[in-house]
C-alpha positions in Angstrom: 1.3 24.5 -63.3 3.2 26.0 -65.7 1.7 29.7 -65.2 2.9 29.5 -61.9 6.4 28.7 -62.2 6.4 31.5 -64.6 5.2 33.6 -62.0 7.4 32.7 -59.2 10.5 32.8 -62.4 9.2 36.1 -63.3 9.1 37.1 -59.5 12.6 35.7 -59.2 13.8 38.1 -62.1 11.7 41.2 -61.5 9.4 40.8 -64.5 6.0 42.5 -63.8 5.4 42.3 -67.7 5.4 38.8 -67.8 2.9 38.1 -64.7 0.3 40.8 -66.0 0.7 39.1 -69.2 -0.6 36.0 -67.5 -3.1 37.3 -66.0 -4.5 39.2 -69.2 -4.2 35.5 -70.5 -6.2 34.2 -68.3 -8.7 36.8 -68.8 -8.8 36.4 -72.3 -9.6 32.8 -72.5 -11.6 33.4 -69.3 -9.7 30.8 -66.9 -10.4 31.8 -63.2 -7.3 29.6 -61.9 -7.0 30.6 -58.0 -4.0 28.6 -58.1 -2.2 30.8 -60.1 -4.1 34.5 -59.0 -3.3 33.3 -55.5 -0.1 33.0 -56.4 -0.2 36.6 -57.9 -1.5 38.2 -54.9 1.2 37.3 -52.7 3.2 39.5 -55.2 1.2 42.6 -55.5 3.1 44.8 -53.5 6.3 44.4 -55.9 3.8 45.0 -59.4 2.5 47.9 -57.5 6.0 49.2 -56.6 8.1 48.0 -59.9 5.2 47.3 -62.6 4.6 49.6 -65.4 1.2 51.4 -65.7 0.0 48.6 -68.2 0.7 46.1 -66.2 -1.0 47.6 -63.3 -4.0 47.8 -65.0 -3.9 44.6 -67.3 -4.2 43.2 -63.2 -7.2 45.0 -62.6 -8.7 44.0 -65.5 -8.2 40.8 -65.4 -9.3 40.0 -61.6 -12.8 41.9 -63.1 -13.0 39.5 -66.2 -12.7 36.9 -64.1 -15.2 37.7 -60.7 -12.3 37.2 -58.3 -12.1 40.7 -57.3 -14.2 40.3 -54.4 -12.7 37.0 -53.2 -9.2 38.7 -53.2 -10.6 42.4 -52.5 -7.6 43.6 -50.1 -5.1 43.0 -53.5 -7.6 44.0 -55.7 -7.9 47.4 -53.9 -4.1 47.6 -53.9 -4.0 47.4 -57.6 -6.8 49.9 -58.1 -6.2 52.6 -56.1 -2.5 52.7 -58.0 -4.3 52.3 -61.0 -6.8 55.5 -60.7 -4.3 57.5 -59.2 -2.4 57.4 -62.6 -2.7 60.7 -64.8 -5.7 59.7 -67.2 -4.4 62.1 -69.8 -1.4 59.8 -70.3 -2.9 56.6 -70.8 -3.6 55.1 -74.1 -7.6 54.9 -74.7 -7.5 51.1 -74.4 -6.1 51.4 -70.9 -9.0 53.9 -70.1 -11.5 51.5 -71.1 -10.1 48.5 -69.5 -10.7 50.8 -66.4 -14.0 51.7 -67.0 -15.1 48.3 -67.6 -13.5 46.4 -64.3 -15.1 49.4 -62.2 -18.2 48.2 -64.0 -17.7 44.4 -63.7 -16.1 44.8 -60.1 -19.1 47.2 -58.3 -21.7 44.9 -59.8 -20.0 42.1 -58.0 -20.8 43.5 -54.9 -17.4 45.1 -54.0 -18.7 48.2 -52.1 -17.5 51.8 -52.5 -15.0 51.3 -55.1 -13.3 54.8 -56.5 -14.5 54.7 -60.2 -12.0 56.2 -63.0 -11.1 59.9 -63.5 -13.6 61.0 -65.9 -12.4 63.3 -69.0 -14.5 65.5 -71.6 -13.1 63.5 -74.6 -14.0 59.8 -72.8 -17.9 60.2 -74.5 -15.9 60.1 -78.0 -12.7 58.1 -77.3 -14.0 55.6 -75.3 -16.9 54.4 -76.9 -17.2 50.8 -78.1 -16.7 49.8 -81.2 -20.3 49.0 -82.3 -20.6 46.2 -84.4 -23.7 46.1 -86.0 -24.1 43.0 -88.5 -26.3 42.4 -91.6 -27.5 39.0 -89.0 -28.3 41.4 -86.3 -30.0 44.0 -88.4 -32.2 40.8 -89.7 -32.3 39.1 -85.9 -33.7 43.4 -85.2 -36.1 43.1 -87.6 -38.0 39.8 -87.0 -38.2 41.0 -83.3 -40.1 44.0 -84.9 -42.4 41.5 -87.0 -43.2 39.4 -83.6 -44.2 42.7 -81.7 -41.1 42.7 -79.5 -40.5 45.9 -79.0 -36.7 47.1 -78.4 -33.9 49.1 -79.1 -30.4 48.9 -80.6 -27.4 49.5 -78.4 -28.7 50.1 -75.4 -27.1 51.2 -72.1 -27.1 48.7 -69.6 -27.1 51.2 -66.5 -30.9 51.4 -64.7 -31.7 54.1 -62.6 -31.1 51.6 -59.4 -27.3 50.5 -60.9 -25.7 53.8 -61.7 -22.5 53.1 -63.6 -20.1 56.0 -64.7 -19.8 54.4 -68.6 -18.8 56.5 -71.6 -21.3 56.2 -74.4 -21.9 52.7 -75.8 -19.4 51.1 -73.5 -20.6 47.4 -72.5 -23.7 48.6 -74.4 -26.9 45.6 -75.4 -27.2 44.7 -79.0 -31.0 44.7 -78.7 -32.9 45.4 -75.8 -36.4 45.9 -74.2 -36.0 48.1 -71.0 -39.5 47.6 -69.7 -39.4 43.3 -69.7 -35.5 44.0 -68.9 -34.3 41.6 -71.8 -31.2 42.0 -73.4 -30.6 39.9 -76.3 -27.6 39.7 -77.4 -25.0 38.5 -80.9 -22.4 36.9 -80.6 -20.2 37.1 -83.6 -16.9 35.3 -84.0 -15.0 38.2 -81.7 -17.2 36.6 -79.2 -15.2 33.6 -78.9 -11.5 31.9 -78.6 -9.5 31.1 -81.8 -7.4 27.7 -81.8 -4.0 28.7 -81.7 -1.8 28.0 -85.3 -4.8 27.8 -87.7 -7.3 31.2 -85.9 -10.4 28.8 -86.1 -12.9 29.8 -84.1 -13.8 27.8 -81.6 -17.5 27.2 -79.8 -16.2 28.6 -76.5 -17.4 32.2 -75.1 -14.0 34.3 -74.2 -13.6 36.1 -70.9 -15.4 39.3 -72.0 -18.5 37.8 -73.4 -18.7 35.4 -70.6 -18.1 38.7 -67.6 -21.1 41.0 -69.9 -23.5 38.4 -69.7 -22.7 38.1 -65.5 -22.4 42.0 -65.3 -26.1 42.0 -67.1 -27.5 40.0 -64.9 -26.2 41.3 -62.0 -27.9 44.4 -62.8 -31.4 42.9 -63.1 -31.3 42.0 -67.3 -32.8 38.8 -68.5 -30.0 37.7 -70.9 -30.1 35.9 -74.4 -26.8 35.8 -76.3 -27.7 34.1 -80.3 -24.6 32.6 -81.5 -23.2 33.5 -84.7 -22.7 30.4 -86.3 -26.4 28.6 -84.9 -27.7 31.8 -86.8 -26.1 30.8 -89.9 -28.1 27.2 -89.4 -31.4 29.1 -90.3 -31.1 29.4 -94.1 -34.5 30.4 -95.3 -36.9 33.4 -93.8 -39.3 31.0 -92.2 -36.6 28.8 -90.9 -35.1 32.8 -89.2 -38.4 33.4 -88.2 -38.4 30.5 -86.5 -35.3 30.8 -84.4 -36.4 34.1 -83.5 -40.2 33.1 -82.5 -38.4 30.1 -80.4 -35.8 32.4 -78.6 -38.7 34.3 -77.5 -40.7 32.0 -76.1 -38.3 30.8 -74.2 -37.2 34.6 -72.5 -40.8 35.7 -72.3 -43.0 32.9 -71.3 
């Protein structure tokens, strides 16, 4: 309730900022209210006309995040094709890749023919994602290795039958076997929400963990995500082993 009247106030006053702010808010914690983006949509034209760049594509990204592209696809295409008409040159690399990834998240929803983003030489270098490979994954890597699952670190998602125009490593699989189509995946704490005040983290997935896993399986993966902190439950190497030999025999069969 109180997201909306901030959007009709920010309406009132002229305030794109404040409604994409929302709406990357909501894709953050990865609420899909269609209270409130149904209340954005009826605003589109004036953040299209009077909306910076950002907040242009801060809309985009969040109607991705959160699978309502396709339920509200004549806004959505609004937004986008004023989003991909901007010079790419100018936009700051985190813009770019919020770009990249809703074109992603938004084709394998099933919107159809969608304009993907202006590629430039430097996107294979700039855009890439920051890899984070732990000492827990290395160890998770390994015992795969020891149980005869064989697999590969940081693996594109795109198949030959879901061709995606990604820079290098973007939305990439932690660990992955391309012939079973598995993708297992770590979740460390970036993976999840923070309580506001004290930056605990909390035991609830965030927008972008929550839209990988559905853009994985949209594209044929079998999907495992290992929490960080049940990891850090297995103390011992048998108890690891364990965990590990259990995950799998739940994915495989």
């Amino acid at each position: 309730k109180q997201s909306s009247w901030l959007i009709k106030e920010a309406e009132k006053s002229g305030s794109m900022q404040d409604i994409s702010n929302v709406a990357l808010s909501f894709a953050i914690v990865g609420l899909a209210s269609e209270e409130v983006f149904g209340s954005m949509c009826k605003i589109v034209p004036n953040l299209i006309e009077e909306g910076n760049p950002q907040d242009i594509i801060n809309m985009c990204y969040a109607f991705a995040v959160l699978d309502l592209a396709k339920k509200y696809e004549k806004e959505f295409r609004m937004l986008w094709a004023k989003a991909i008409s901007l010079d790419p040159k100018v936009l700051p690399v985190e813009a770019r890749w919020q770009l990249f990834q809703a074109h992603a998240f938004v084709t394998a929803s099933g919107v159809k023919s969608l304009e993907a983003p202006a590629l430039l030489e430097t996107d294979e270098i700039a855009l890439q994602a920051n890899v984070r490979e732990s000492r827990a994954q290395n160890e998770v890597s390994s015992i795969l290795d020891d149980l005869g699952f064989h697999h590969l670190a940081e693996v594109s998602p795109v198949t030959k039958e879901n061709m995606f125009p990604l820079p290098r490593d973007m939305l990439a699989i932690d660990m992955a076997c391309r012939k079973q189509m598995i993708a297992i995946e770590f979740d460390g704490p970036y993976h999840f929400l923070r309580e506001v005040g004290s930056g605990k983290v909390l035991e609830v997935e965030n927008g972008a963990t929550k839209a990988k896993r559905r853009f994985l399986e949209r594209l044929g993966w079998k999907v495992v995500n290992i929490r960080y902190f049940d990891w850090a439950k297995a103390k011992s190497k048998e108890a690891k082993r364990s965990f590990v030999s259990e995950m799998l025999k739940e994915v495989v069969g």
